[in-house]
CSV table of C-alpha atoms and ligand atoms in Angstrom, one decimal:
chain,number,residue,atom,x,y,z
D,16,MET,CA,-10.2,189.5,22.3
D,17,GLN,CA,-10.2,186.4,24.5
D,18,SER,CA,-8.9,183.3,22.9
D,19,ARG,CA,-11.5,180.7,22.0
D,20,GLU,CA,-11.8,177.6,24.2
D,21,LYS,CA,-11.6,174.1,22.7
D,22,TRP,CA,-13.1,170.8,23.7
D,23,ARG,CA,-10.6,168.4,25.3
D,24,SER,CA,-11.7,165.5,23.1
D,25,SER,CA,-14.0,164.4,20.4
D,26,PHE,CA,-15.8,162.1,22.9
D,27,GLY,CA,-16.3,165.1,25.1
D,28,PHE,CA,-17.9,167.1,22.3
D,29,VAL,CA,-20.2,164.3,21.4
D,30,MET,CA,-21.2,163.7,25.0
D,31,ALA,CA,-21.9,167.5,25.5
D,32,ALA,CA,-24.0,167.6,22.3
D,33,ALA,CA,-25.8,164.4,23.2
D,34,GLY,CA,-26.3,165.9,26.7
D,35,SER,CA,-28.0,168.8,25.2
D,36,ALA,CA,-30.2,166.6,23.1
D,37,VAL,CA,-31.1,164.2,25.8
D,38,GLY,CA,-33.3,165.9,28.4
D,39,LEU,CA,-36.8,166.2,29.7
D,40,GLY,CA,-38.0,166.2,26.2
D,41,ASN,CA,-36.9,162.6,25.9
D,42,LEU,CA,-38.3,161.5,29.2
D,43,TRP,CA,-41.6,163.3,29.0
D,44,GLY,CA,-42.1,164.4,25.4
D,45,PHE,CA,-41.4,161.1,23.7
D,46,ALA,CA,-43.8,159.0,25.8
D,47,TYR,CA,-46.5,161.7,25.8
D,48,ARG,CA,-46.4,162.3,22.0
D,49,SER,CA,-46.3,158.7,21.0
D,50,SER,CA,-49.2,158.0,23.3
D,51,GLN,CA,-51.4,160.6,21.7
D,52,GLY,CA,-52.7,158.2,19.2
D,53,GLY,CA,-49.7,158.1,16.8
D,54,GLY,CA,-48.0,154.9,18.1
D,55,LEU,CA,-45.9,153.3,15.5
D,56,ALA,CA,-46.9,155.8,12.9
D,57,PHE,CA,-45.5,158.6,15.1
D,58,LEU,CA,-42.3,156.6,15.6
D,59,LEU,CA,-41.9,156.0,11.9
D,60,LEU,CA,-42.4,159.6,11.1
D,61,TYR,CA,-40.1,160.7,13.8
D,62,VAL,CA,-37.3,158.4,12.7
D,63,LEU,CA,-37.7,159.4,9.0
D,64,ILE,CA,-37.7,163.1,9.9
D,65,VAL,CA,-34.6,162.7,12.1
D,66,LEU,CA,-32.6,160.6,9.7
D,67,LEU,CA,-33.6,162.3,6.4
D,68,VAL,CA,-34.2,165.9,7.4
D,69,CYS,CA,-32.6,166.6,10.7
D,70,VAL,CA,-29.2,164.9,10.3
D,71,PRO,CA,-28.2,167.2,7.3
D,72,VAL,CA,-29.4,170.2,9.2
D,73,LEU,CA,-27.5,169.2,12.3
D,74,VAL,CA,-24.4,168.8,10.3
D,75,GLY,CA,-25.2,172.2,8.8
D,76,GLU,CA,-25.3,173.8,12.3
D,77,MET,CA,-22.0,172.2,13.1
D,78,VAL,CA,-20.4,173.5,9.9
D,79,LEU,CA,-21.7,177.0,10.6
D,80,GLY,CA,-20.2,176.9,14.1
D,81,ARG,CA,-16.9,175.4,13.2
D,82,SER,CA,-16.2,177.3,10.1
D,83,THR,CA,-17.0,180.7,11.6
D,84,ALA,CA,-15.7,180.0,15.1
D,85,ALA,CA,-18.3,182.5,16.2
D,86,SER,CA,-21.2,182.5,18.6
D,87,PRO,CA,-24.7,181.7,17.3
D,88,PHE,CA,-25.6,185.3,17.4
D,89,LEU,CA,-22.8,186.3,15.0
D,90,ALA,CA,-22.2,183.1,13.0
D,91,PRO,CA,-25.0,183.6,10.4
D,92,SER,CA,-24.0,187.1,9.5
D,93,LYS,CA,-20.3,186.3,9.5
D,94,ALA,CA,-20.9,183.4,7.1
D,95,ALA,CA,-23.4,185.1,4.8
D,96,GLY,CA,-23.6,188.8,5.4
D,97,ASP,CA,-25.8,191.2,7.4
D,98,SER,CA,-29.0,190.1,5.8
D,99,TRP,CA,-28.7,186.9,8.0
D,100,LYS,CA,-28.5,188.9,11.2
D,101,PRO,CA,-32.1,188.0,12.1
D,102,LEU,CA,-31.2,184.4,12.3
D,103,GLY,CA,-28.8,185.2,15.1
D,104,TRP,CA,-31.5,187.0,16.9
D,105,LEU,CA,-33.8,184.1,16.4
D,106,PHE,CA,-31.3,181.8,18.1
D,107,ALA,CA,-30.8,184.2,21.0
D,108,ILE,CA,-34.5,184.7,21.6
D,109,ALA,CA,-35.5,181.1,21.2
D,110,SER,CA,-32.8,179.8,23.6
D,111,CYS,CA,-33.7,182.3,26.3
D,112,GLY,CA,-37.4,181.6,25.8
D,113,ILE,CA,-37.0,177.8,26.0
D,114,LEU,CA,-34.7,177.9,29.0
D,115,SER,CA,-37.2,180.2,30.8
D,116,PHE,CA,-39.9,177.5,30.9
D,117,TYR,CA,-37.5,174.5,30.9
D,118,ALA,CA,-36.1,175.7,34.2
D,119,VAL,CA,-39.6,175.7,35.7
D,120,ILE,CA,-40.1,172.1,34.7
D,121,MET,CA,-36.7,171.3,36.1
D,122,GLY,CA,-37.9,172.8,39.3
D,123,TRP,CA,-40.8,170.3,39.4
D,124,THR,CA,-38.3,167.6,38.8
D,125,VAL,CA,-36.3,168.7,41.9
D,126,ASP,CA,-39.4,168.8,43.9
D,127,THR,CA,-40.5,165.3,42.8
D,128,PHE,CA,-37.1,164.0,43.6
D,129,PHE,CA,-37.3,165.3,47.2
D,130,HIS,CA,-40.8,164.0,47.6
D,131,SER,CA,-39.7,160.5,46.4
D,132,LEU,CA,-37.0,160.3,48.9
D,133,PHE,CA,-38.2,162.2,51.9
D,134,VAL,CA,-41.9,163.0,51.9
D,135,GLY,CA,-43.8,160.4,50.0
D,136,LEU,CA,-45.6,160.0,46.7
D,137,PRO,CA,-49.3,159.8,45.7
D,138,SER,CA,-50.7,156.3,46.1
D,139,ASP,CA,-53.6,156.6,43.7
D,140,ILE,CA,-54.9,158.7,40.9
D,141,SER,CA,-57.1,160.8,43.2
D,142,GLU,CA,-54.0,161.8,45.2
D,143,ALA,CA,-51.9,162.3,42.1
D,144,GLY,CA,-53.8,165.4,41.0
D,145,ALA,CA,-53.2,167.0,44.4
D,146,PHE,CA,-49.5,166.0,44.2
D,147,PHE,CA,-49.1,167.6,40.9
D,148,ASP,CA,-50.7,170.8,42.1
D,149,ARG,CA,-48.3,170.9,45.0
D,150,ILE,CA,-45.2,170.6,42.8
D,151,SER,CA,-46.5,172.9,40.1
D,152,THR,CA,-47.9,175.8,42.0
D,153,GLY,CA,-46.9,178.1,44.7
D,154,LYS,CA,-43.6,179.1,46.3
D,155,SER,CA,-41.9,175.7,45.7
D,156,VAL,CA,-42.0,176.3,41.9
D,157,PHE,CA,-39.9,179.4,42.3
D,158,ILE,CA,-37.5,177.7,44.6
D,159,GLY,CA,-37.0,174.8,42.1
D,160,GLN,CA,-36.7,177.3,39.2
D,161,ILE,CA,-34.1,179.3,41.0
D,162,ILE,CA,-32.1,176.2,42.1
D,163,SER,CA,-32.1,174.9,38.5
D,164,LEU,CA,-31.0,178.2,37.0
D,165,LEU,CA,-28.3,178.8,39.6
D,166,LEU,CA,-26.8,175.3,39.0
D,167,THR,CA,-27.0,175.9,35.3
D,168,ALA,CA,-25.2,179.2,35.6
D,169,PHE,CA,-22.6,177.8,37.9
D,170,ILE,CA,-21.6,175.1,35.4
D,171,VAL,CA,-21.7,177.4,32.4
D,172,SER,CA,-19.5,179.9,34.2
D,173,ALA,CA,-16.9,177.2,34.7
D,174,GLY,CA,-16.4,177.2,31.0
D,175,VAL,CA,-16.5,174.8,28.1
D,176,ARG,CA,-14.0,172.3,29.3
D,177,GLY,CA,-14.1,172.8,33.0
D,178,GLY,CA,-17.8,173.0,33.3
D,179,ILE,CA,-19.8,171.6,30.3
D,180,GLU,CA,-17.5,168.9,29.1
D,181,ARG,CA,-16.5,167.7,32.6
D,182,LEU,CA,-20.1,167.2,33.6
D,183,THR,CA,-21.5,165.6,30.5
D,184,ARG,CA,-18.7,163.1,29.9
D,185,LEU,CA,-19.4,161.7,33.3
D,186,CYS,CA,-23.1,162.0,33.4
D,187,MET,CA,-24.2,160.8,30.0
D,188,PRO,CA,-22.8,157.2,30.2
D,189,LEU,CA,-24.2,157.0,33.7
D,190,LEU,CA,-27.6,158.2,32.6
D,191,PHE,CA,-27.7,155.7,29.8
D,192,GLY,CA,-26.7,152.8,32.0
D,193,LEU,CA,-29.2,153.5,34.7
D,194,LEU,CA,-32.0,154.0,32.2
D,195,LEU,CA,-31.2,150.7,30.6
D,196,LEU,CA,-31.4,149.0,34.0
D,197,LEU,CA,-34.8,150.7,34.7
D,198,ALA,CA,-36.1,149.6,31.3
D,199,ILE,CA,-35.1,146.0,32.1
D,200,TRP,CA,-36.8,146.3,35.4
D,201,ALA,CA,-40.0,147.7,33.8
D,202,ALA,CA,-40.0,144.8,31.3
D,203,PHE,CA,-40.7,142.4,34.1
D,204,LEU,CA,-43.7,144.3,35.4
D,205,LYS,CA,-47.1,142.8,34.9
D,206,GLY,CA,-48.6,144.2,31.7
D,207,SER,CA,-45.3,145.4,30.2
D,208,TRP,CA,-46.1,143.9,26.8
D,209,GLU,CA,-49.5,145.5,26.8
D,210,GLY,CA,-47.8,148.8,27.6
D,211,TYR,CA,-45.5,148.6,24.6
D,212,SER,CA,-48.2,147.4,22.3
D,213,THR,CA,-50.8,150.0,23.4
D,214,PHE,CA,-48.7,153.1,23.1
D,215,LEU,CA,-45.6,152.4,21.1
D,216,LEU,CA,-46.4,149.6,18.7
D,217,ARG,CA,-50.0,150.3,17.8
D,218,TRP,CA,-50.2,150.6,14.0
D,219,ASP,CA,-52.8,152.8,12.4
D,220,ALA,CA,-51.8,153.9,8.9
D,221,SER,CA,-54.2,156.8,8.8
D,222,GLN,CA,-52.2,158.4,11.6
D,223,LEU,CA,-49.4,159.1,9.1
D,224,LEU,CA,-51.5,161.8,7.6
D,225,GLU,CA,-53.0,163.1,10.8
D,226,PRO,CA,-51.8,166.8,11.3
D,227,GLY,CA,-51.5,166.3,15.1
D,228,THR,CA,-49.3,163.3,14.6
D,229,ILE,CA,-47.2,165.0,12.0
D,230,ARG,CA,-46.8,168.1,14.2
D,231,ASN,CA,-45.9,165.8,17.2
D,232,ALA,CA,-43.2,164.1,15.1
D,233,PHE,CA,-41.7,167.4,13.9
D,234,THR,CA,-41.8,169.0,17.3
D,235,GLN,CA,-40.3,166.0,19.0
D,236,ALA,CA,-37.5,165.7,16.5
D,237,PHE,CA,-36.4,169.4,16.7
D,238,PHE,CA,-36.9,169.8,20.4
D,239,SER,CA,-35.3,166.5,21.3
D,240,LEU,CA,-32.3,167.1,19.1
D,241,SER,CA,-31.9,170.7,20.3
D,242,LEU,CA,-32.0,171.7,16.7
D,243,GLY,CA,-32.7,175.0,14.9
D,244,ILE,CA,-31.7,177.1,17.9
D,245,GLY,CA,-27.9,177.6,17.5
D,246,ILE,CA,-26.8,175.3,20.3
D,247,MET,CA,-24.9,173.1,17.9
D,248,VAL,CA,-23.4,176.2,16.4
D,249,ALA,CA,-22.2,177.3,19.8
D,250,TYR,CA,-20.8,173.9,20.7
D,251,SER,CA,-19.2,173.3,17.3
D,252,SER,CA,-17.4,176.7,17.4
D,253,TYR,CA,-15.2,175.1,20.0
D,254,LEU,CA,-14.2,172.3,17.7
D,255,ASP,CA,-11.0,171.4,15.9
D,256,LYS,CA,-10.8,171.0,12.2
D,257,ASN,CA,-10.2,167.3,12.4
D,258,ASN,CA,-13.6,166.2,13.8
D,259,LYS,CA,-15.6,164.1,11.4
D,260,LEU,CA,-18.9,165.9,11.7
D,261,PRO,CA,-21.3,163.5,9.9
D,262,LYS,CA,-20.1,160.6,12.1
D,263,GLU,CA,-20.5,162.7,15.2
D,264,ALA,CA,-24.0,163.9,14.2
D,265,LEU,CA,-25.0,160.3,13.7
D,266,GLY,CA,-23.7,159.4,17.2
D,267,ILE,CA,-25.7,162.2,18.8
D,268,VAL,CA,-28.9,161.3,16.9
D,269,SER,CA,-28.6,157.6,17.8
D,270,PHE,CA,-27.9,158.4,21.5
D,271,ASP,CA,-30.9,160.7,21.6
D,272,THR,CA,-33.3,158.3,19.9
D,273,ALA,CA,-32.2,155.4,22.1
D,274,VAL,CA,-32.9,157.4,25.3
D,275,GLY,CA,-36.3,158.4,24.0
D,276,LEU,CA,-37.2,154.8,23.3
D,277,LEU,CA,-35.8,153.7,26.7
D,278,ALA,CA,-37.9,156.3,28.4
D,279,GLY,CA,-41.0,154.9,26.6
D,280,MET,CA,-40.0,151.4,27.6
D,281,ILE,CA,-39.9,152.5,31.3
D,282,THR,CA,-43.1,154.6,31.2
D,283,PHE,CA,-45.5,152.5,29.3
D,284,PRO,CA,-45.2,149.3,31.4
D,285,ILE,CA,-45.7,151.3,34.6
D,286,VAL,CA,-48.7,153.1,33.1
D,287,ILE,CA,-50.5,149.9,32.2
D,288,SER,CA,-49.3,147.9,35.3
D,289,PHE,CA,-50.8,150.5,37.6
D,290,GLY,CA,-53.9,151.5,35.6
D,291,LEU,CA,-52.8,155.0,34.7
D,292,THR,CA,-53.7,155.0,31.1
D,293,ASP,CA,-55.9,158.1,31.2
D,294,VAL,CA,-53.4,160.2,32.9
D,295,ILE,CA,-50.7,159.9,30.3
D,296,SER,CA,-52.5,161.3,27.3
D,297,GLU,CA,-54.4,163.9,29.3
D,298,SER,CA,-51.7,166.4,29.9
D,299,THR,CA,-48.3,167.1,28.4
D,300,VAL,CA,-46.6,166.5,31.7
D,301,GLY,CA,-49.0,163.8,32.9
D,302,ALA,CA,-46.7,160.9,32.1
D,303,LEU,CA,-43.7,162.3,33.9
D,304,PHE,CA,-45.1,164.0,36.9
D,305,ILE,CA,-48.4,162.2,37.6
D,306,ALA,CA,-48.3,158.7,36.2
D,307,LEU,CA,-44.7,157.8,37.1
D,308,PRO,CA,-44.7,159.0,40.7
D,309,THR,CA,-48.1,157.2,41.3
D,310,GLY,CA,-46.8,154.0,39.6
D,311,PHE,CA,-43.6,154.0,41.7
D,312,ALA,CA,-45.5,154.7,44.9
D,313,ASN,CA,-47.4,151.5,44.4
D,314,LEU,CA,-44.2,149.6,45.0
D,315,GLY,CA,-43.7,150.9,48.5
D,316,ILE,CA,-40.4,152.0,49.9
D,317,PHE,CA,-38.5,150.3,47.1
D,318,GLY,CA,-40.6,152.2,44.6
D,319,ARG,CA,-39.8,155.4,46.2
D,320,LEU,CA,-36.1,154.6,45.9
D,321,ILE,CA,-36.5,153.9,42.2
D,322,ALA,CA,-38.5,157.1,41.9
D,323,GLY,CA,-35.6,158.9,43.5
D,324,ILE,CA,-33.1,157.5,41.1
D,325,PHE,CA,-35.4,158.2,38.1
D,326,PHE,CA,-36.0,161.8,39.0
D,327,GLY,CA,-32.4,162.3,39.9
D,328,LEU,CA,-31.5,161.1,36.5
D,329,ALA,CA,-34.2,163.2,34.9
D,330,PHE,CA,-32.6,166.2,36.6
D,331,ILE,CA,-29.1,165.3,35.4
D,332,ALA,CA,-30.5,164.9,31.9
D,333,ALA,CA,-32.2,168.3,32.2
D,334,ILE,CA,-29.1,170.1,33.4
D,335,THR,CA,-26.9,168.9,30.6
D,336,SER,CA,-29.6,170.4,28.3
D,337,SER,CA,-30.1,173.7,30.2
D,338,ILE,CA,-26.4,174.4,30.2
D,339,SER,CA,-26.5,174.2,26.4
D,340,LEU,CA,-29.4,176.6,26.2
D,341,LEU,CA,-27.6,179.1,28.4
D,342,GLU,CA,-24.5,178.8,26.4
D,343,VAL,CA,-26.2,180.4,23.4
D,344,PRO,CA,-26.8,183.8,25.0
D,345,VAL,CA,-23.6,183.6,27.0
D,346,SER,CA,-21.3,182.9,24.1
D,347,SER,CA,-23.2,185.5,22.1
D,348,LEU,CA,-22.7,188.2,24.7
D,349,MET,CA,-19.1,187.3,25.0
D,350,ASP,CA,-18.6,187.5,21.3
D,351,GLN,CA,-20.7,190.6,20.5
D,352,LEU,CA,-19.8,192.8,23.5
D,353,ASN,CA,-16.5,191.2,24.4
D,354,TRP,CA,-17.7,190.5,27.9
D,355,GLU,CA,-16.2,188.0,30.3
D,356,ARG,CA,-17.9,184.7,30.7
D,357,ARG,CA,-19.0,185.4,34.3
D,358,LYS,CA,-20.6,188.7,33.5
D,359,ALA,CA,-22.4,187.2,30.4
D,360,VAL,CA,-23.6,184.3,32.6
D,361,ILE,CA,-25.1,186.5,35.3
D,362,VAL,CA,-26.8,188.8,32.9
D,363,SER,CA,-28.2,186.0,30.8
D,364,THR,CA,-29.5,184.0,33.8
D,365,LEU,CA,-31.3,187.1,35.2
D,366,ILE,CA,-33.0,187.7,31.9
D,367,VAL,CA,-34.1,184.1,31.6
D,368,PHE,CA,-35.4,184.1,35.2
D,369,VAL,CA,-37.5,187.2,34.6
D,370,ILE,CA,-38.9,185.8,31.3
D,371,GLY,CA,-39.7,182.6,33.1
D,372,ILE,CA,-41.8,184.1,35.9
D,373,PRO,CA,-45.2,183.9,34.0
D,374,SER,CA,-44.5,180.3,33.2
D,375,ALA,CA,-43.8,179.6,36.9
D,376,ILE,CA,-47.1,181.1,37.8
D,377,SER,CA,-49.4,179.7,35.2
D,378,LEU,CA,-49.5,176.3,33.6
D,379,ASP,CA,-51.4,177.8,30.6
D,380,VAL,CA,-48.6,180.3,29.9
D,381,LEU,CA,-46.0,177.4,30.2
D,382,GLY,CA,-48.0,175.3,27.7
D,383,ASN,CA,-48.2,178.2,25.2
D,384,MET,CA,-44.5,179.1,25.6
D,385,ASP,CA,-43.7,175.4,24.8
D,386,ALA,CA,-46.0,175.4,21.8
D,387,ILE,CA,-44.7,178.7,20.4
D,388,PHE,CA,-41.0,178.1,20.9
D,389,ASN,CA,-41.3,174.6,19.4
D,390,VAL,CA,-42.5,176.2,16.2
D,391,LEU,CA,-39.6,178.6,16.3
D,392,LEU,CA,-37.2,175.7,16.4
D,393,ILE,CA,-38.7,174.3,13.2
D,394,LEU,CA,-38.4,177.8,11.6
D,395,GLY,CA,-34.8,177.9,12.7
D,396,GLY,CA,-34.1,174.5,11.2
D,397,PHE,CA,-35.7,175.7,7.9
D,398,LEU,CA,-33.5,178.8,7.8
D,399,ILE,CA,-30.4,176.9,8.5
D,400,SER,CA,-31.2,174.5,5.6
D,401,ILE,CA,-31.6,177.4,3.3
D,402,LEU,CA,-28.5,179.2,4.5
D,403,LEU,CA,-26.2,176.2,4.2
D,404,GLY,CA,-27.9,174.4,1.4
D,405,TRP,CA,-28.5,177.4,-0.9
D,406,VAL,CA,-26.7,180.5,0.2
D,407,ILE,CA,-23.3,179.1,1.2
D,408,PRO,CA,-23.3,175.5,-0.1
D,409,ARG,CA,-19.6,175.6,-0.9
D,410,LYS,CA,-18.8,176.3,2.7
D,411,TYR,CA,-20.7,173.1,3.8
D,412,ASP,CA,-18.8,171.0,1.3
D,413,GLU,CA,-15.4,172.5,2.0
D,414,ASP,CA,-15.8,172.3,5.7
D,415,LEU,CA,-16.7,168.6,5.6
D,416,ALA,CA,-13.9,167.9,3.2
D,417,LEU,CA,-11.4,169.4,5.7
D,418,ALA,CA,-11.8,166.4,8.0
D,419,ASN,CA,-11.8,163.9,5.1
D,420,SER,CA,-15.4,163.0,5.2
D,421,SER,CA,-15.8,160.7,2.2
D,422,TYR,CA,-17.0,162.2,-1.1
D,423,ARG,CA,-20.1,160.0,-1.1
D,424,VAL,CA,-21.2,161.1,2.4
D,425,ARG,CA,-20.7,164.8,1.4
D,426,LYS,CA,-22.6,164.4,-1.8
D,427,TYR,CA,-25.5,162.7,0.0
D,428,LEU,CA,-25.7,165.3,2.8
D,429,LYS,CA,-25.5,168.2,0.4
D,430,PHE,CA,-28.3,166.7,-1.8
D,431,MET,CA,-30.5,166.1,1.2
D,432,LEU,CA,-29.8,169.6,2.7
D,433,ARG,CA,-30.7,171.3,-0.6
D,434,TRP,CA,-33.6,169.2,-2.0
D,435,VAL,CA,-35.1,167.3,0.9
D,436,SER,CA,-34.7,169.3,4.1
D,437,PRO,CA,-36.1,172.7,3.0
D,438,PRO,CA,-39.4,171.5,1.4
D,439,VAL,CA,-40.1,168.8,4.1
D,440,ILE,CA,-39.4,171.3,6.9
D,441,ALA,CA,-41.5,173.9,5.2
D,442,ILE,CA,-44.4,171.4,5.1
D,443,GLY,CA,-43.9,170.5,8.7
D,444,LEU,CA,-43.8,174.2,9.6
D,445,VAL,CA,-47.1,175.0,7.9
D,446,ILE,CA,-48.8,171.9,9.4
D,447,SER,CA,-47.5,172.7,12.8
D,448,LEU,CA,-48.6,176.4,12.6
D,449,THR,CA,-52.0,175.5,11.4
D,450,ASP,CA,-52.4,172.8,14.1
D,451,LEU,CA,-51.2,175.3,16.7
D,452,PHE,CA,-53.7,178.0,15.7
D,453,GLN,CA,-56.5,175.5,15.6
D,454,SER,CA,-55.7,174.4,19.1
D,455,TRP,CA,-56.1,178.0,20.2
D,456,ILE,CA,-59.4,178.6,18.5
X,10,LIG,N1,-33.2,168.6,23.8
X,10,LIG,C1,-33.6,168.9,25.2
X,10,LIG,C2,-34.7,167.9,25.6
X,10,LIG,O1,-35.1,167.1,24.8
X,10,LIG,O2,-35.1,168.0,26.7
X,10,LIG,C3,-34.1,170.2,25.5
X,10,LIG,C4,-33.8,171.3,24.6
X,10,LIG,C5,-32.6,171.8,24.6
X,10,LIG,C6,-34.7,171.7,23.7
X,10,LIG,C7,-32.3,172.8,23.7
X,10,LIG,C8,-34.5,172.6,22.8
X,10,LIG,C9,-33.3,173.2,22.8
X,10,LIG,F1,-33.0,174.0,21.9
């Protein structure tokens, strides 16, 4: 057996976990989903789901990882017996599936980055469609996908400390600082206030009961927090006993939500200021790859520079997420088959590349992969809440007590994990599934 790696510091762990959470989902999903009619109702549902439902589950994933010191594939059965093996499979399948199409979108990001700096961006909406076709079809998609996967594999093969922690502790504060600057810049654009009020602050109470809005809030919460997929199990398996998990979970959640909001505060003023309203709610990726490049291009060479910074940042955000996705199959192969890290990285990356080919070729496939795997994350979250809340509740409590988390915090989390998370996630799962099937019919 190889000895298990450990994070260098608690800050490093939080940055790695926040790096997994903060990604394209924040930059594109948050703006897109809140603009689909939900507005403030979406935001409210999202925050409630995150705080009341996701935080206890997030802590649950962390406990599962730390207490078993096992990979996501083995942790559930190690903690609760062989009948929980399928959850390990779910983690492995979902992480490979998500990374397969995530890498394709990362490839578009690389392409847009190069267009911003060296080629040029669309100057109006009629050109924007052709621009999006160029980055999302043909050979360049494969090149982008392969570059993204190779970089991801390179970092993961350098290990937990030398690769993942080193990259994220540097990039996450940088990302946050630059996004903040961009949001301040966007606030001074003409129409910025109208942008916030149209998309983010519009209040319509009936949206609280709208299945589409509820599904959007659930999907965004789980996808954005990288929850229900075993990533936090993998990352926490490299933790020491003295980390205060609830505090760290709250740090991760706050960071992630702040970045989502910042992305909205950059996107919406640009959209209004340059008359791109229709684009943003039309397609899932419209905001990021159509509206923003067009908006930036309107500012001439300066705009292209800002676009370059923005898409460079988006890529950094994405890579700190993609490495966490790859870590799930990699650590699982290392654990289960006693493979070396390098071999596990090569095999996992190849599998992910092959699964991703259909998404690279067809936008429809990509959209469906996104929809299906998002539902699997919610299912994963539900099973984790049952496992830790009902099957091994003592482990949850004991593990948190190890690091002296206060009795009140433990009691609150245990209550929420048992009585609130499972039913609420179950409702979210049913609504999301129904909404998904209806969208197919
Ligand atoms: N949370 C990342 C994002 O918002 O882009 C992406 C992601 C990572 C999604 C891991 C899901 C996941 F399991």
